[in-house]
CSV table of C-alpha atoms in Angstrom, one decimal:
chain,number,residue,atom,x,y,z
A,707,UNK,CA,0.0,0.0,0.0
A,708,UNK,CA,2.0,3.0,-1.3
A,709,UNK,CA,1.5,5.6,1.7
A,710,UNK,CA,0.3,9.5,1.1
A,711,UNK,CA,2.8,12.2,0.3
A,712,UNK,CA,3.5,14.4,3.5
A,713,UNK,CA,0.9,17.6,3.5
A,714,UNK,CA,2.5,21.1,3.0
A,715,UNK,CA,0.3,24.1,4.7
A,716,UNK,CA,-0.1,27.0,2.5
A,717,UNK,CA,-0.2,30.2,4.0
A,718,UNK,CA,-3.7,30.6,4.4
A,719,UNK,CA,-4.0,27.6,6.5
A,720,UNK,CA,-1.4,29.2,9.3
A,721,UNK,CA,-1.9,31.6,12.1
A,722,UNK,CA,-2.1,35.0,11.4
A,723,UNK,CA,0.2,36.2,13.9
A,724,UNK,CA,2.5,33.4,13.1
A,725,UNK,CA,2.7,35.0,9.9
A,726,UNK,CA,2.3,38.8,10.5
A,727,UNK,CA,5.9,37.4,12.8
A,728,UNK,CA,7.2,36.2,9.5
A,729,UNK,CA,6.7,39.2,8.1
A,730,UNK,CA,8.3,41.7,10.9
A,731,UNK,CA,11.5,39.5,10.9
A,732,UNK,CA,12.2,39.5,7.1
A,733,UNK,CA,11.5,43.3,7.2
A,734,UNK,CA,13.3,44.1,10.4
A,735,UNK,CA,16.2,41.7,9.6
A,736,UNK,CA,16.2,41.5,13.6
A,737,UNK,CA,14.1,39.1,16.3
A,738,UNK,CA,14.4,41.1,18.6
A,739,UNK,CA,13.4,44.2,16.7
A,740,UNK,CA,10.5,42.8,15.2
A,741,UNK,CA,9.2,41.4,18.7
A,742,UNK,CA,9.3,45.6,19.5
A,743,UNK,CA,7.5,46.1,16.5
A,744,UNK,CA,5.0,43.1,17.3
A,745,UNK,CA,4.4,44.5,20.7
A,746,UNK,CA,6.0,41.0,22.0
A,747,UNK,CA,8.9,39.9,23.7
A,748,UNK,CA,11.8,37.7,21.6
A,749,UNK,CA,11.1,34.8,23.4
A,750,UNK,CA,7.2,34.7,21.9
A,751,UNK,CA,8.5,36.0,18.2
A,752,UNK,CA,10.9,32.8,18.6
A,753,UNK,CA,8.5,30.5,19.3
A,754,UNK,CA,6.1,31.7,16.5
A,755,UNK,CA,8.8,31.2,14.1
A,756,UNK,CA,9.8,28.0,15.1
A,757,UNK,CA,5.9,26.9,15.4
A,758,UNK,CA,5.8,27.9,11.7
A,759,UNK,CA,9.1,26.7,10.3
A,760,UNK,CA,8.0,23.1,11.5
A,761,UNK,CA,4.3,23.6,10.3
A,762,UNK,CA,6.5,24.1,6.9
A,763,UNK,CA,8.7,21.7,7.1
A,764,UNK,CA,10.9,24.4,5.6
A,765,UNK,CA,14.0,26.8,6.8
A,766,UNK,CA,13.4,30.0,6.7
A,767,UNK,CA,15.8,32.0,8.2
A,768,UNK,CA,19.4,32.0,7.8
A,769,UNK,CA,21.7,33.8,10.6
A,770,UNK,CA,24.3,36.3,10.0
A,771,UNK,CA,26.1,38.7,12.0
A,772,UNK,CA,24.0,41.2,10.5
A,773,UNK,CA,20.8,39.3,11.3
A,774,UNK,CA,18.0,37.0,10.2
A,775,UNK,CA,18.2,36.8,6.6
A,776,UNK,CA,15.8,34.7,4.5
A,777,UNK,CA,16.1,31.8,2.8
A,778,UNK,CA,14.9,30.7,-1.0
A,779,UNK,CA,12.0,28.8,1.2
A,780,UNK,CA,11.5,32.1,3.6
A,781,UNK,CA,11.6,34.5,-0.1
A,782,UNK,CA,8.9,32.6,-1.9
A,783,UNK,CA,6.6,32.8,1.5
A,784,UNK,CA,7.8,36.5,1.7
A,785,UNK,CA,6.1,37.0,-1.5
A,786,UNK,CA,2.8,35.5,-0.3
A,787,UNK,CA,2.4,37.1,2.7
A,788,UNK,CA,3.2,40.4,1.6
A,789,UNK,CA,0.4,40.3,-0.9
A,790,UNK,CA,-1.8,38.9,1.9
A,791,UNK,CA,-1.1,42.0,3.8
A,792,UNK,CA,-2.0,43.8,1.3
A,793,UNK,CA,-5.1,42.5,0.5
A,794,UNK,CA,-5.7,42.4,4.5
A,795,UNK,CA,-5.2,46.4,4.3
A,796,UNK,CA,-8.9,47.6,3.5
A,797,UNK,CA,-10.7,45.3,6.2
A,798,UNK,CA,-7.5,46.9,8.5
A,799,UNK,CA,-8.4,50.2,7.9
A,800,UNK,CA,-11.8,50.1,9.1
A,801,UNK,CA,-12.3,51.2,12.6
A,802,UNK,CA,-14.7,49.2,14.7
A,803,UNK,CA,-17.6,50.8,16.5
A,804,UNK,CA,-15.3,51.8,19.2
A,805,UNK,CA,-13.3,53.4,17.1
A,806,UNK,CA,-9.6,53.4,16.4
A,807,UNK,CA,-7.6,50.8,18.7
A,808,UNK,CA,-4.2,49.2,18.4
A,809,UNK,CA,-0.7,50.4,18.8
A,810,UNK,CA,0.7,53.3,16.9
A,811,UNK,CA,4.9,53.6,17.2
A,812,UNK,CA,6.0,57.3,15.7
A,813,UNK,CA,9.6,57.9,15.5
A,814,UNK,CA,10.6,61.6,15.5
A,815,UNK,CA,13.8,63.7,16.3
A,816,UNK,CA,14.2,64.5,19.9
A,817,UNK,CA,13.4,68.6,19.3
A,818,UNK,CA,10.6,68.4,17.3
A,819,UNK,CA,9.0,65.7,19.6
A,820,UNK,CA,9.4,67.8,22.9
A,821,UNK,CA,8.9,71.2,21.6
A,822,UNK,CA,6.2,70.4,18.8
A,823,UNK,CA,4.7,67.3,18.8
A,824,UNK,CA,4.4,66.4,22.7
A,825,UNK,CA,2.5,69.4,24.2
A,826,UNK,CA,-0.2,69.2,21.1
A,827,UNK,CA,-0.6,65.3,21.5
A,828,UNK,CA,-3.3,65.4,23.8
A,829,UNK,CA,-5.8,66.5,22.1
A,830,UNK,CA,-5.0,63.4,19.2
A,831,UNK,CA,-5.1,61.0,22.6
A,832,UNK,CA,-8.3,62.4,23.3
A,833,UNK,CA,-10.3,62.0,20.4
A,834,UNK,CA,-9.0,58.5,19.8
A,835,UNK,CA,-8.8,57.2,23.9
A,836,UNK,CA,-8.4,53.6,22.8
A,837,UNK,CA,-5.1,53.8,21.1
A,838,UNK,CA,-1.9,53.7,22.5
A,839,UNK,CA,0.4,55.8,21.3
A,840,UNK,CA,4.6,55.6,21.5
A,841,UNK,CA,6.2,58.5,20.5
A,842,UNK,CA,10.0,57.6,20.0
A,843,UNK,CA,11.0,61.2,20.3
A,844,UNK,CA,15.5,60.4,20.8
A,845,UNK,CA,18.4,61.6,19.2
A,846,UNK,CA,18.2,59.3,16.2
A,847,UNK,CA,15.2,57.8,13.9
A,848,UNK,CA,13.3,54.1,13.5
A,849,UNK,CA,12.9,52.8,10.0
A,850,UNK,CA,9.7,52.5,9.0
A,851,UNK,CA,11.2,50.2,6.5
A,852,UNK,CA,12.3,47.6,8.6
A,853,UNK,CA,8.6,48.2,10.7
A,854,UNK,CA,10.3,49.7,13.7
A,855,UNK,CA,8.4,52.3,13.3
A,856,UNK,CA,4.7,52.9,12.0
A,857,UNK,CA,5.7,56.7,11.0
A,858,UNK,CA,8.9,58.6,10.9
A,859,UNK,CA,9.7,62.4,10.8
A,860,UNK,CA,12.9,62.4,8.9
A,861,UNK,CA,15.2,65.1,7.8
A,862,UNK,CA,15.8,63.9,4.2
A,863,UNK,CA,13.3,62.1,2.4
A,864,UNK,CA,14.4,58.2,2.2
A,865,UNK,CA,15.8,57.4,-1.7
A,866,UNK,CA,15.0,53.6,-1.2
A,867,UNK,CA,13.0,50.8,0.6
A,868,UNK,CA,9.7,50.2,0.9
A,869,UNK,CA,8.2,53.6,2.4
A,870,UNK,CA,6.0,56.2,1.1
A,871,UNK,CA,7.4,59.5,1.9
A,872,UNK,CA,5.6,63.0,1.6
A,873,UNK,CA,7.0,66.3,3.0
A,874,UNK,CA,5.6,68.1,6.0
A,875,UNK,CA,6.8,71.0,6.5
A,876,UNK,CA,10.3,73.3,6.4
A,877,UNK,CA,11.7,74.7,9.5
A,878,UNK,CA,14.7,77.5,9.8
A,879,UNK,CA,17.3,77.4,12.7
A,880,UNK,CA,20.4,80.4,13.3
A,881,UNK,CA,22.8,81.3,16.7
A,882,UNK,CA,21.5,81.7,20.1
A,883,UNK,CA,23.0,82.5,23.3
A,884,UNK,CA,22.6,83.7,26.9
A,885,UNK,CA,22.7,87.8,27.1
A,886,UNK,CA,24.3,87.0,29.8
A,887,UNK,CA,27.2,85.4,27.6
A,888,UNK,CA,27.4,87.9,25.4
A,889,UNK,CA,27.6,90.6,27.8
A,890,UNK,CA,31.4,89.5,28.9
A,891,UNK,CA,32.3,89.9,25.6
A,892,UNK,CA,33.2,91.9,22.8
A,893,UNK,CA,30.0,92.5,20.3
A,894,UNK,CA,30.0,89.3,17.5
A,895,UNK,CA,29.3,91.2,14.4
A,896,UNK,CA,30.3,89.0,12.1
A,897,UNK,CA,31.1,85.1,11.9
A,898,UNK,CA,34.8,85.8,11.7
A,899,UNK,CA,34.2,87.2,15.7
A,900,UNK,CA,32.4,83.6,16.4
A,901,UNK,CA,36.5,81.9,16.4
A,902,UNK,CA,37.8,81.5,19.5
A,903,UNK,CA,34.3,81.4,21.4
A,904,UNK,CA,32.9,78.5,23.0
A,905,UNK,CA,30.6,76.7,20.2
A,906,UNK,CA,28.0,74.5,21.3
A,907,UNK,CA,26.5,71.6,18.7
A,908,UNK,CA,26.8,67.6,18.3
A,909,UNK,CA,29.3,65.4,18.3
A,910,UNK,CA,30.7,64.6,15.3
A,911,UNK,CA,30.8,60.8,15.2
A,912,UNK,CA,27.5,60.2,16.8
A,913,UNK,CA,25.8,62.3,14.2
A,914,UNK,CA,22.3,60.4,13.2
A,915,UNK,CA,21.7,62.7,9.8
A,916,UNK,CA,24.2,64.8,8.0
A,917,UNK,CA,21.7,67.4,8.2
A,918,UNK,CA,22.6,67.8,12.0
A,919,UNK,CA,26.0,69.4,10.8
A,920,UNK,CA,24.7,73.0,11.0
A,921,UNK,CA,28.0,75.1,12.0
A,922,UNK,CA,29.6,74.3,8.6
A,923,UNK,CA,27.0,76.1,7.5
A,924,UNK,CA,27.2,79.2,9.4
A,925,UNK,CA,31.1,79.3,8.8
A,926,UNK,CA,34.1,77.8,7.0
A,927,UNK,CA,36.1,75.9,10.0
A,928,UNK,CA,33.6,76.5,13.0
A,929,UNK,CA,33.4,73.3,15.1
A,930,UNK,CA,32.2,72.9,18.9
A,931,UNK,CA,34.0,72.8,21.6
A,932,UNK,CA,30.7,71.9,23.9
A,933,UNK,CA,29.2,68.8,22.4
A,934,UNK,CA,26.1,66.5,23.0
A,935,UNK,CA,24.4,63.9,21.4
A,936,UNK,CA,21.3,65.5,22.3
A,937,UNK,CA,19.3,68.8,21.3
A,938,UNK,CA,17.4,69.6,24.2
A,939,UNK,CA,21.1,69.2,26.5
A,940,UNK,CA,22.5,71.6,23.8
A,941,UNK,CA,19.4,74.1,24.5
A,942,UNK,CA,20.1,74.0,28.1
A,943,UNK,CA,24.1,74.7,27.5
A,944,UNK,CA,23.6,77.5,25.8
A,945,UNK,CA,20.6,78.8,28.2
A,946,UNK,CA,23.1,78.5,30.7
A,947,UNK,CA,25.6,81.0,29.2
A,948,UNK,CA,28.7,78.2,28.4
A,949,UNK,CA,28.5,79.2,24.8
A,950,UNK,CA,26.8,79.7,21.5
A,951,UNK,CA,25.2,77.4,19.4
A,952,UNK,CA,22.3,76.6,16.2
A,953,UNK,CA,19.1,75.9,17.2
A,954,UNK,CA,15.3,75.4,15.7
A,955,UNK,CA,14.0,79.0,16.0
A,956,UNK,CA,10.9,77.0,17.2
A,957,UNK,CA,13.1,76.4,20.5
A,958,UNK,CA,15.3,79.3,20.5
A,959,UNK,CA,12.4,81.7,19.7
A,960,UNK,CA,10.7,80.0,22.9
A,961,UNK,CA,12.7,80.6,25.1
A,962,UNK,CA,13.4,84.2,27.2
A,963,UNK,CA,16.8,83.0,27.9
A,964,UNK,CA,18.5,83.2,25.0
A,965,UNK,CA,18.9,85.8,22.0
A,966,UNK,CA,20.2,85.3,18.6
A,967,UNK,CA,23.2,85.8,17.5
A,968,UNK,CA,24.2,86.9,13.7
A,969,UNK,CA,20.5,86.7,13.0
A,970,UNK,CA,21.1,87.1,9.2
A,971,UNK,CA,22.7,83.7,8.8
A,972,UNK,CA,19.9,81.3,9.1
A,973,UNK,CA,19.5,77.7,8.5
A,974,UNK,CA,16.8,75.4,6.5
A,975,UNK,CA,15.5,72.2,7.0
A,976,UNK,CA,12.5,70.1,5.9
A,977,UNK,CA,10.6,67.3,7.6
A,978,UNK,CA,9.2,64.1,5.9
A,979,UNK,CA,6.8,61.8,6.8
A,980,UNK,CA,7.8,58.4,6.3
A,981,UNK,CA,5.8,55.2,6.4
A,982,UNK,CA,5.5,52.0,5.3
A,983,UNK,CA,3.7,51.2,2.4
A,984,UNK,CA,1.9,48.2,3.3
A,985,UNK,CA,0.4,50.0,6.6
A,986,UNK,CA,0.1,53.4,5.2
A,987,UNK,CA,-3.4,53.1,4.3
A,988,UNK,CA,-4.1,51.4,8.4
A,989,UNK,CA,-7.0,53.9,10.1
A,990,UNK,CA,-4.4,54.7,12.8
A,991,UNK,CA,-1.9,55.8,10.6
A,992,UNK,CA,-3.5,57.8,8.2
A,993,UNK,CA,-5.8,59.7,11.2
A,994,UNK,CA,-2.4,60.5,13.0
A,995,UNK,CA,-0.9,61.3,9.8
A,996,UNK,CA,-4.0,63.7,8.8
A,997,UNK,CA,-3.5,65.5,12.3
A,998,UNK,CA,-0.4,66.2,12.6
A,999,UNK,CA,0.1,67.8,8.9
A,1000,UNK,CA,-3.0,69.9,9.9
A,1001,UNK,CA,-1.3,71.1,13.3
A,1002,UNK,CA,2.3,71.6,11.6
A,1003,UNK,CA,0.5,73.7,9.1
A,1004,UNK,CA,-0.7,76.2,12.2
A,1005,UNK,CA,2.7,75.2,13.9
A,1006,UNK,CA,4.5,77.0,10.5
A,1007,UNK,CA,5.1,80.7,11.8
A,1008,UNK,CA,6.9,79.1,14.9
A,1009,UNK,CA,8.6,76.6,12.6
A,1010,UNK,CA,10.1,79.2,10.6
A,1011,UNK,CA,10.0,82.2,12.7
């Protein structure tokens, strides 16, 4: 009696999660960045994977020092689960009759998170009480490519990957310092004056955007001497008189402690929202999205000054 060949389980016949796993790996390249974008721990995104390698039969994953890439097997299933995502995404973006739930992760730079974002956020967390929001406001971005993120503010708008990116508004930023600074010293009339003065800005090598690299821009040769990784410690160095530095004018302008300082030479930059295109279309990200273009647009004097 010649016995039946083993059974294979298409895609449509696994778990959901199991697969929406699948799919946060191959496009995070990391476990444990995918569990963080699954709202899991490593342990749970291992077991899925496991639980659906051996439903399989198949290998899906290799491991490299970079990560989890996949396989031939984990491609060809790649393929099929994307295009189930996509055909997931309109019963996804429907809101249920208690409106919009899940989990939305925004990734934005530290200043326009605290100064911007944060103190408007509220009123977004109010109209929609049943989602949870993380705002990764830090001195560096998620990729919304790699799903570690479900939107991005970026600096420069992303020339690869899987992302829809649209821009949302430009913002300037010059020299500020303390009165009090400038008081003990002789008047800086022009950038030539600025040599020899305590600068204030970023450290070089921890730099997350090239953008960030604002004093060449001022003047030829300018570098700190006062560094920080972060924009809001830099605002506080120069609030408390140790030297001069760039800022957003929507946090320099803010703030009574500080003036500017060679107001002529001013800076522009431009934000970009930046999602992923298979969620771009969820209810969640496109009500967030709609919001905060609508309050950056009443946000734009402070933004440019």
């Amino acid at each position: 009696m010649q016995s039946e060949p083993a059974k294979t389980h298409g895609p449509a016949a696994l778990p959901w999660s199991d697969l929406q796993s699948f799919l946060a790996i191959a496009e995070s390249g990391q476990l444990a960045r995918a569990a963080q974008v699954m709202g899991v721990d490593a342990s749970t995104m291992g077991r899925r994977l496991r639980r659906l390698e051996k439903r399989l039969g198949q290998t899906l994953f290799e491991q490299s020092r970079s990560g989890h890439l996949p396989t031939s097997a984990g491609e060809r299933l790649l393929a099929q689960v994307r295009a189930m995502q996509r055909a997931a995404e309109p019963i996804q973006r429907q809101p249920d009759a208690g409106g919009i739930t899940g989990l939305l992760r925004v990734s934005v730079s530290e200043g326009f998170g605290t100064w911007i974002v944060a103190p408007l956020l509220r009123a977004f967390t109010a109209e929609h009480p049943q989602l949870t929001i993380d705002l990764a406001a830090t001195s560096g971005f998620l990729n919304p490519s790699r799903r570690e993120a479900d939107m991005a503010i970026l600096l420069a708008r992303p020339r690869s990957g899987p992302v829809v990116s649209r821009k949302l508004a430009d913002y300037s930023l010059r020299l500020y310092a303390n009165p009090r600074f400038l008081a003990e010293r002789p008047p800086i009339d022009s950038v030539a004056a600025l040599a020899g003065l305590p600068l204030i800005g970023y450290i070089p090598d921890l730099l997350y955007a090239p953008e960030l690299r604002y004093l060449d821009e001022i003047g030829e040769g300018l570098e700190p001497t006062l560094r920080s990784s972060s924009i809001n410690a830099q605002y506080r160095l120069i609030a408390a008189a140790a030297g001069i530095g760039v800022l957003p004018r929507f946090i320099g302008d803010a703030s009574a402690d500080l003036v500017p300082v060679l107001p002529e030479r001013q800076i522009r930059r431009t934000f970009w929202i930046v999602t992923h295109q298979d969620t771009r279309r969820l209810a969640r990200v496109q009500a967030f999205q709609s919001w905060l273009i609508a309050q950056v647009e009443q946000q734009r004097e402070r933004l440019l000054g």
